[in-house]
Tab-separated table of C-alpha atoms in Angstrom:
chain	number	residue	atom	x	y	z
A	1	UNK	CA	0.000	0.000	0.000
A	2	UNK	CA	1.497	3.333	-1.055
A	3	UNK	CA	1.789	6.132	1.444
A	4	UNK	CA	0.308	9.410	0.168
A	5	UNK	CA	2.856	12.180	-0.277
A	6	UNK	CA	2.837	14.904	2.333
A	7	UNK	CA	1.803	18.246	0.910
A	8	UNK	CA	4.046	20.991	2.301
A	9	UNK	CA	2.347	24.384	2.368
A	10	UNK	CA	4.761	27.227	1.628
A	11	UNK	CA	5.188	29.659	4.528
A	12	UNK	CA	3.101	32.825	4.875
A	13	UNK	CA	1.079	32.198	1.710
A	14	UNK	CA	-1.811	34.286	3.050
A	15	UNK	CA	0.401	36.905	4.696
A	16	UNK	CA	2.831	37.962	1.972
A	17	UNK	CA	2.605	39.830	-1.326
A	18	UNK	CA	5.255	39.834	-4.050
A	19	UNK	CA	5.612	43.287	-5.626
A	20	UNK	CA	7.128	43.603	-9.115
A	21	UNK	CA	7.669	46.874	-11.040
A	22	UNK	CA	7.900	46.373	-14.795
A	23	UNK	CA	7.632	47.807	-18.301
A	24	UNK	CA	7.708	44.437	-20.099
A	25	UNK	CA	6.119	40.992	-20.291
A	26	UNK	CA	6.861	38.963	-17.170
A	27	UNK	CA	8.317	35.857	-18.792
A	28	UNK	CA	10.936	35.783	-16.032
A	29	UNK	CA	8.227	34.429	-13.706
A	30	UNK	CA	8.406	31.046	-15.445
A	31	UNK	CA	11.734	30.344	-13.756
A	32	UNK	CA	10.352	31.481	-10.411
A	33	UNK	CA	7.128	29.469	-10.761
A	34	UNK	CA	8.011	26.716	-8.233
A	35	UNK	CA	8.660	29.366	-5.587
A	36	UNK	CA	6.253	32.210	-6.430
A	37	UNK	CA	3.118	30.537	-7.796
A	38	UNK	CA	1.457	29.950	-4.394
A	39	UNK	CA	1.717	33.655	-3.548
A	40	UNK	CA	-0.224	36.739	-4.583
A	41	UNK	CA	1.581	39.151	-6.929
A	42	UNK	CA	1.137	42.904	-7.164
A	43	UNK	CA	2.483	44.132	-10.507
A	44	UNK	CA	3.100	47.858	-10.924
A	45	UNK	CA	3.312	48.717	-14.618
A	46	UNK	CA	5.518	51.698	-15.354
A	47	UNK	CA	5.536	53.703	-18.567
A	48	UNK	CA	2.778	53.647	-21.190
A	49	UNK	CA	-0.471	52.494	-19.497
A	50	UNK	CA	-1.981	51.497	-22.849
A	51	UNK	CA	0.640	48.789	-23.309
A	52	UNK	CA	-0.503	45.266	-22.409
A	53	UNK	CA	1.791	43.381	-20.040
A	54	UNK	CA	1.678	39.607	-20.422
A	55	UNK	CA	1.763	37.551	-17.234
A	56	UNK	CA	2.275	33.764	-17.522
A	57	UNK	CA	-0.806	31.670	-16.791
A	58	UNK	CA	-1.366	30.226	-13.354
A	59	UNK	CA	-0.256	33.201	-11.249
A	60	UNK	CA	-2.593	35.010	-8.871
A	61	UNK	CA	-1.997	38.700	-9.466
A	62	UNK	CA	-3.374	42.204	-9.679
A	63	UNK	CA	-1.830	44.728	-12.067
A	64	UNK	CA	-1.837	48.500	-11.665
A	65	UNK	CA	-0.790	50.998	-14.341
A	66	UNK	CA	-0.438	54.772	-14.171
A	67	UNK	CA	-4.121	55.313	-14.856
A	68	UNK	CA	-4.976	53.095	-11.871
A	69	UNK	CA	-2.529	54.970	-9.649
A	70	UNK	CA	-4.061	58.310	-10.634
A	71	UNK	CA	-7.604	56.978	-10.144
A	72	UNK	CA	-6.923	55.442	-6.719
A	73	UNK	CA	-4.783	58.209	-5.226
A	74	UNK	CA	-6.169	61.273	-7.015
A	75	UNK	CA	-3.985	64.329	-6.297
A	76	UNK	CA	-1.834	62.217	-3.950
A	77	UNK	CA	-0.585	60.247	-6.977
A	78	UNK	CA	2.017	63.012	-7.350
A	79	UNK	CA	4.141	61.173	-4.758
A	80	UNK	CA	4.477	58.058	-6.964
A	81	UNK	CA	7.383	58.241	-9.425
A	82	UNK	CA	6.898	57.696	-13.161
A	83	UNK	CA	9.361	56.039	-15.555
A	84	UNK	CA	11.431	54.723	-12.652
A	85	UNK	CA	11.381	51.517	-10.613
A	86	UNK	CA	10.489	53.699	-7.609
A	87	UNK	CA	6.885	53.147	-8.739
A	88	UNK	CA	7.104	49.789	-6.929
A	89	UNK	CA	6.220	51.486	-3.647
A	90	UNK	CA	2.639	51.889	-4.904
A	91	UNK	CA	2.426	48.112	-4.481
A	92	UNK	CA	3.540	48.472	-0.872
A	93	UNK	CA	0.792	51.049	-0.404
A	94	UNK	CA	-2.114	48.961	-1.724
A	95	UNK	CA	-1.044	45.623	-0.251
A	96	UNK	CA	-3.018	44.398	2.737
A	97	UNK	CA	-0.517	41.735	3.756
A	98	UNK	CA	1.858	41.649	6.712
A	99	UNK	CA	5.005	41.036	4.635
A	100	UNK	CA	6.370	42.182	1.270
A	101	UNK	CA	8.950	40.678	-1.071
A	102	UNK	CA	9.947	42.822	-4.043
A	103	UNK	CA	12.066	41.756	-6.998
A	104	UNK	CA	13.087	43.195	-10.379
A	105	UNK	CA	12.121	41.528	-13.647
A	106	UNK	CA	15.745	40.950	-14.696
A	107	UNK	CA	16.442	38.793	-11.644
A	108	UNK	CA	16.401	35.018	-11.917
A	109	UNK	CA	16.881	31.979	-9.688
A	110	UNK	CA	20.514	31.634	-8.566
A	111	UNK	CA	22.294	28.443	-7.556
A	112	UNK	CA	24.357	27.885	-4.441
A	113	UNK	CA	27.885	26.398	-4.683
A	114	UNK	CA	26.459	22.850	-4.564
A	115	UNK	CA	24.301	23.562	-7.637
A	116	UNK	CA	21.024	23.729	-5.719
A	117	UNK	CA	18.513	26.348	-6.835
A	118	UNK	CA	18.043	29.024	-4.175
A	119	UNK	CA	14.532	29.740	-2.943
A	120	UNK	CA	15.165	33.426	-2.278
A	121	UNK	CA	11.674	34.032	-0.934
A	122	UNK	CA	11.960	31.275	1.683
A	123	UNK	CA	15.278	32.718	2.918
A	124	UNK	CA	13.807	36.207	3.217
A	125	UNK	CA	10.919	34.788	5.215
A	126	UNK	CA	13.368	33.003	7.526
A	127	UNK	CA	15.382	36.210	7.955
A	128	UNK	CA	12.306	38.249	8.857
A	129	UNK	CA	10.758	35.673	11.199
A	130	UNK	CA	13.940	35.282	13.254
A	131	UNK	CA	15.290	38.077	15.475
A	132	UNK	CA	18.051	40.498	14.544
A	133	UNK	CA	21.004	41.608	16.688
A	134	UNK	CA	21.478	45.358	16.023
A	135	UNK	CA	22.786	46.299	19.484
A	136	UNK	CA	25.809	43.979	19.785
A	137	UNK	CA	27.694	42.252	16.982
A	138	UNK	CA	27.889	38.444	17.061
A	139	UNK	CA	31.139	37.256	15.457
A	140	UNK	CA	29.450	34.028	14.289
A	141	UNK	CA	27.005	36.263	12.397
A	142	UNK	CA	23.410	35.009	12.665
A	143	UNK	CA	23.127	33.265	16.040
A	144	UNK	CA	19.623	31.984	15.252
A	145	UNK	CA	20.810	29.926	12.317
A	146	UNK	CA	21.082	26.161	12.683
A	147	UNK	CA	24.582	25.242	13.841
A	148	UNK	CA	25.374	28.697	15.246
A	149	UNK	CA	24.814	30.480	18.549
A	150	UNK	CA	25.907	33.487	20.541
A	151	UNK	CA	29.636	33.501	21.191
A	152	UNK	CA	31.340	33.799	24.567
A	153	UNK	CA	31.074	37.342	25.876
A	154	UNK	CA	27.771	38.143	24.191
A	155	UNK	CA	25.502	39.780	26.826
A	156	UNK	CA	22.712	37.469	27.939
A	157	UNK	CA	20.430	40.465	28.329
A	158	UNK	CA	20.596	41.032	24.550
A	159	UNK	CA	20.220	37.448	23.354
A	160	UNK	CA	16.499	37.787	22.804
A	161	UNK	CA	17.354	40.057	19.891
A	162	UNK	CA	15.102	42.591	18.162
A	163	UNK	CA	12.277	42.141	15.648
A	164	UNK	CA	13.563	42.043	12.071
A	165	UNK	CA	11.986	44.697	9.860
A	166	UNK	CA	14.061	44.383	6.654
A	167	UNK	CA	15.822	41.510	4.873
A	168	UNK	CA	18.222	42.752	2.173
A	169	UNK	CA	19.348	40.109	-0.322
A	170	UNK	CA	22.332	40.112	-2.691
A	171	UNK	CA	23.105	39.209	-6.315
A	172	UNK	CA	25.334	36.925	-8.315
A	173	UNK	CA	26.550	37.853	-11.804
A	174	UNK	CA	25.866	41.597	-12.387
A	175	UNK	CA	26.743	43.564	-9.224
A	176	UNK	CA	24.742	46.611	-8.176
A	177	UNK	CA	27.368	49.218	-9.080
A	178	UNK	CA	27.008	52.935	-9.701
A	179	UNK	CA	27.772	54.317	-13.165
A	180	UNK	CA	31.417	55.357	-12.548
A	181	UNK	CA	32.252	51.890	-11.224
A	182	UNK	CA	30.408	50.273	-14.133
A	183	UNK	CA	32.484	52.340	-16.551
A	184	UNK	CA	35.854	51.337	-15.083
A	185	UNK	CA	34.864	47.694	-14.475
A	186	UNK	CA	32.566	46.843	-17.407
A	187	UNK	CA	33.321	43.123	-17.347
A	188	UNK	CA	33.305	42.564	-13.607
A	189	UNK	CA	30.909	39.897	-12.356
A	190	UNK	CA	30.151	38.825	-8.826
A	191	UNK	CA	30.912	35.113	-8.441
A	192	UNK	CA	31.464	35.142	-4.673
A	193	UNK	CA	28.782	33.324	-2.711
A	194	UNK	CA	29.107	34.236	0.966
A	195	UNK	CA	26.983	31.894	3.052
A	196	UNK	CA	26.065	34.383	5.763
A	197	UNK	CA	23.376	36.706	7.078
A	198	UNK	CA	24.459	39.706	9.132
A	199	UNK	CA	22.503	42.219	11.161
A	200	UNK	CA	23.572	45.745	10.228
A	201	UNK	CA	24.554	47.391	13.541
A	202	UNK	CA	22.558	50.241	15.028
A	203	UNK	CA	23.638	53.687	13.797
A	204	UNK	CA	25.264	52.208	10.692
A	205	UNK	CA	23.794	53.116	7.308
A	206	UNK	CA	23.940	50.882	4.237
A	207	UNK	CA	23.168	51.145	0.493
A	208	UNK	CA	19.852	49.327	0.111
A	209	UNK	CA	19.100	47.722	-3.257
A	210	UNK	CA	15.432	47.169	-4.103
A	211	UNK	CA	15.855	44.319	-6.577
A	212	UNK	CA	15.878	41.495	-3.958
A	213	UNK	CA	14.262	42.790	-0.791
A	214	UNK	CA	11.881	41.611	1.913
A	215	UNK	CA	10.330	43.570	4.745
A	216	UNK	CA	7.764	43.449	7.529
A	217	UNK	CA	5.115	45.797	6.212
A	218	UNK	CA	3.402	46.352	9.560
A	219	UNK	CA	6.657	47.277	11.306
A	220	UNK	CA	8.326	49.493	8.691
A	221	UNK	CA	6.039	49.758	5.632
A	222	UNK	CA	5.279	53.500	5.961
A	223	UNK	CA	9.024	54.245	5.817
A	224	UNK	CA	9.564	52.238	2.607
A	225	UNK	CA	8.869	55.166	0.311
A	226	UNK	CA	11.134	55.167	-2.742
A	227	UNK	CA	11.037	58.934	-3.178
A	228	UNK	CA	10.600	61.134	-6.244
A	229	UNK	CA	12.675	59.772	-9.106
A	230	UNK	CA	12.598	59.465	-12.879
A	231	UNK	CA	10.345	61.511	-15.135
A	232	UNK	CA	10.370	65.222	-14.262
A	233	UNK	CA	12.908	64.785	-11.449
A	234	UNK	CA	16.604	65.769	-11.391
A	235	UNK	CA	17.739	62.385	-10.095
A	236	UNK	CA	17.223	58.655	-10.623
A	237	UNK	CA	18.592	55.335	-9.341
A	238	UNK	CA	18.564	56.614	-5.775
A	239	UNK	CA	15.020	55.443	-5.004
A	240	UNK	CA	16.015	52.367	-3.016
A	241	UNK	CA	18.958	54.229	-1.444
A	242	UNK	CA	16.610	56.908	-0.137
A	243	UNK	CA	14.188	54.327	1.242
A	244	UNK	CA	17.061	52.452	2.872
A	245	UNK	CA	18.526	55.501	4.589
A	246	UNK	CA	15.147	56.635	5.883
A	247	UNK	CA	14.089	53.157	6.975
A	248	UNK	CA	17.386	52.386	8.712
A	249	UNK	CA	17.278	55.576	10.785
A	250	UNK	CA	13.697	54.791	11.754
A	251	UNK	CA	14.480	51.130	12.533
A	252	UNK	CA	17.309	52.296	14.814
A	253	UNK	CA	14.958	54.690	16.590
A	254	UNK	CA	12.208	52.067	17.034
A	255	UNK	CA	14.559	49.250	18.073
A	256	UNK	CA	14.100	47.160	14.924
A	257	UNK	CA	16.668	45.105	13.036
A	258	UNK	CA	17.896	45.111	9.425
A	259	UNK	CA	19.667	42.067	7.928
A	260	UNK	CA	21.780	41.695	4.795
A	261	UNK	CA	23.395	38.749	3.020
A	262	UNK	CA	21.496	35.646	1.936
A	263	UNK	CA	19.522	35.105	-0.229
A	264	UNK	CA	21.219	35.549	-3.580
A	265	UNK	CA	19.427	36.008	-6.896
A	266	UNK	CA	20.968	35.926	-10.402
A	267	UNK	CA	21.006	39.471	-11.783
A	268	UNK	CA	21.024	38.959	-15.529
A	269	UNK	CA	21.248	42.339	-17.198
A	270	UNK	CA	23.734	45.204	-16.831
A	271	UNK	CA	22.079	48.581	-17.358
A	272	UNK	CA	23.710	51.178	-19.603
A	273	UNK	CA	26.376	53.033	-17.580
A	274	UNK	CA	26.072	56.216	-19.677
A	275	UNK	CA	22.309	56.358	-19.142
A	276	UNK	CA	22.887	55.602	-15.459
A	277	UNK	CA	25.431	58.405	-15.149
A	278	UNK	CA	22.874	60.938	-16.433
A	279	UNK	CA	20.427	59.717	-13.787
A	280	UNK	CA	22.932	59.488	-10.946
A	281	UNK	CA	25.314	62.382	-11.328
A	282	UNK	CA	23.474	64.792	-9.003
A	283	UNK	CA	23.005	62.035	-6.462
A	284	UNK	CA	26.710	61.256	-6.515
A	285	UNK	CA	27.378	64.847	-5.442
A	286	UNK	CA	24.413	65.159	-3.107
A	287	UNK	CA	25.052	61.931	-1.213
A	288	UNK	CA	28.162	63.513	0.360
A	289	UNK	CA	25.720	65.795	2.216
A	290	UNK	CA	22.769	63.393	2.431
A	291	UNK	CA	24.653	60.640	4.257
A	292	UNK	CA	26.045	62.916	7.027
A	293	UNK	CA	22.509	64.256	7.409
A	294	UNK	CA	21.155	60.762	8.093
A	295	UNK	CA	24.127	59.902	10.306
A	296	UNK	CA	23.253	62.832	12.553
A	297	UNK	CA	19.454	62.597	12.555
A	298	UNK	CA	17.874	62.346	15.994
A	299	UNK	CA	14.163	61.602	16.212
A	300	UNK	CA	12.225	62.702	19.326
A	301	UNK	CA	10.995	60.036	21.728
A	302	UNK	CA	7.406	61.068	20.913
A	303	UNK	CA	7.874	59.415	17.515
A	304	UNK	CA	6.619	55.947	18.405
A	305	UNK	CA	5.344	54.754	15.003
A	306	UNK	CA	6.969	54.668	11.562
A	307	UNK	CA	4.402	57.227	10.369
A	308	UNK	CA	5.299	59.713	13.114
A	309	UNK	CA	8.997	59.117	12.487
A	310	UNK	CA	8.587	59.685	8.779
A	311	UNK	CA	6.688	62.941	9.170
A	312	UNK	CA	9.386	64.205	11.522
A	313	UNK	CA	12.044	63.103	9.043
A	314	UNK	CA	10.262	64.980	6.233
A	315	UNK	CA	10.533	68.209	8.232
A	316	UNK	CA	14.245	67.657	8.805
A	317	UNK	CA	14.785	66.888	5.096
A	318	UNK	CA	13.263	70.241	4.128
A	319	UNK	CA	15.141	72.109	6.860
A	320	UNK	CA	18.590	70.545	6.475
A	321	UNK	CA	18.713	69.382	2.830
A	322	UNK	CA	16.453	72.044	1.303
A	323	UNK	CA	19.330	74.573	1.083
A	324	UNK	CA	21.271	72.135	-1.156
A	325	UNK	CA	18.623	72.111	-3.879
A	326	UNK	CA	14.892	72.933	-4.218
A	327	UNK	CA	14.369	69.241	-5.058
A	328	UNK	CA	14.585	68.394	-1.350
A	329	UNK	CA	11.759	70.804	-0.519
A	330	UNK	CA	9.649	68.970	-3.088
A	331	UNK	CA	10.790	65.593	-1.752
A	332	UNK	CA	9.923	66.596	1.822
A	333	UNK	CA	6.412	67.501	0.705
A	334	UNK	CA	6.106	64.202	-1.192
A	335	UNK	CA	7.089	62.309	1.964
A	336	UNK	CA	4.120	63.880	3.765
A	337	UNK	CA	1.821	63.096	0.822
A	338	UNK	CA	3.021	59.476	0.919
A	339	UNK	CA	2.096	59.166	4.606
A	340	UNK	CA	-1.300	60.780	3.948
A	341	UNK	CA	-1.884	58.205	1.186
A	342	UNK	CA	-0.680	55.378	3.445
A	343	UNK	CA	-3.033	56.402	6.239
A	344	UNK	CA	-5.935	56.744	3.809
A	345	UNK	CA	-5.485	53.260	2.344
A	346	UNK	CA	-4.307	51.676	5.598
A	347	UNK	CA	-6.376	53.181	8.426
A	348	UNK	CA	-5.374	52.212	11.948
A	349	UNK	CA	-7.260	49.421	13.676
A	350	UNK	CA	-9.703	51.745	15.400
A	351	UNK	CA	-12.777	50.155	13.923
A	352	UNK	CA	-12.459	51.929	10.570
A	353	UNK	CA	-12.954	49.759	7.542
A	354	UNK	CA	-9.880	49.102	5.460
A	355	UNK	CA	-10.021	51.013	2.177
A	356	UNK	CA	-10.392	48.624	-0.747
A	357	UNK	CA	-8.753	49.356	-4.080
A	358	UNK	CA	-9.046	47.457	-7.322
A	359	UNK	CA	-7.021	47.575	-10.507
A	360	UNK	CA	-8.961	48.550	-13.622
């Protein structure tokens, strides 16, 4: 008599959305099918809204284009970037799930050194569901991983860890370089697989890449705004950087953790370094002032939610960065608009009904 096979339900199927920004058909999902098909997808179509985006059969998804964004947000749609992958944050806004995984459409399944395909989503889920250690560095890296623990000298009072808000994954093949580095190293590929997950220490910033990223939407979602980039803006390719700097400062203030390392994806396509340089060049100058600004930000103790933190941060952006360029005044206003939109679509649990939005 044969024993029926045990059906293993993927984790958090009803609690996680996968957000994908795109301008093209999503054929890349075929390779991800074994890992993504059980989950709900939110596709944010950038560019021409009249273009039809093909999604492979069998996926559960909703698709929003610019017309949908304008219809749902009205005047507040001004905070959502156009012709830039920053539009992905609209998916964060309309999701009703507890967790988000976002990935770019030129990212494919990577293999570990043994040749096994990497389930990036499962690793992000593991990272987020296990605590982080932002207050004291463990020299064996992730102490909650099987086969590891806290080393001698690690304070017992800190071994409970902190909730993990963000899981930042990495890439094999095409590294996430800025345009000047791309230009001097056009053939460089990342072949190093480092089998580790680290918590980024408190009061340490990092360059966050949005192409392979998971986060706890309820803990940090309102801070995951990818700014004003792309069409009509003086800067691009700093959308995920901006979100990362803001979110890290807020995580530090709220006692939340941020992890980086595993999982890896295979980044297949190098973007044009000359096009990138046009998008980045102001950011390359500005970041020498932006990063010290974030390194010195202090949020008042009254800021007890990511929304309150973000509104306070928007004021500081206008005050401290506004003198650099009028763009930062505009960005500060957009940060407030983003929080207004977040609160409208995600009212607090005070008995108010959750706003329901539908793609066209």
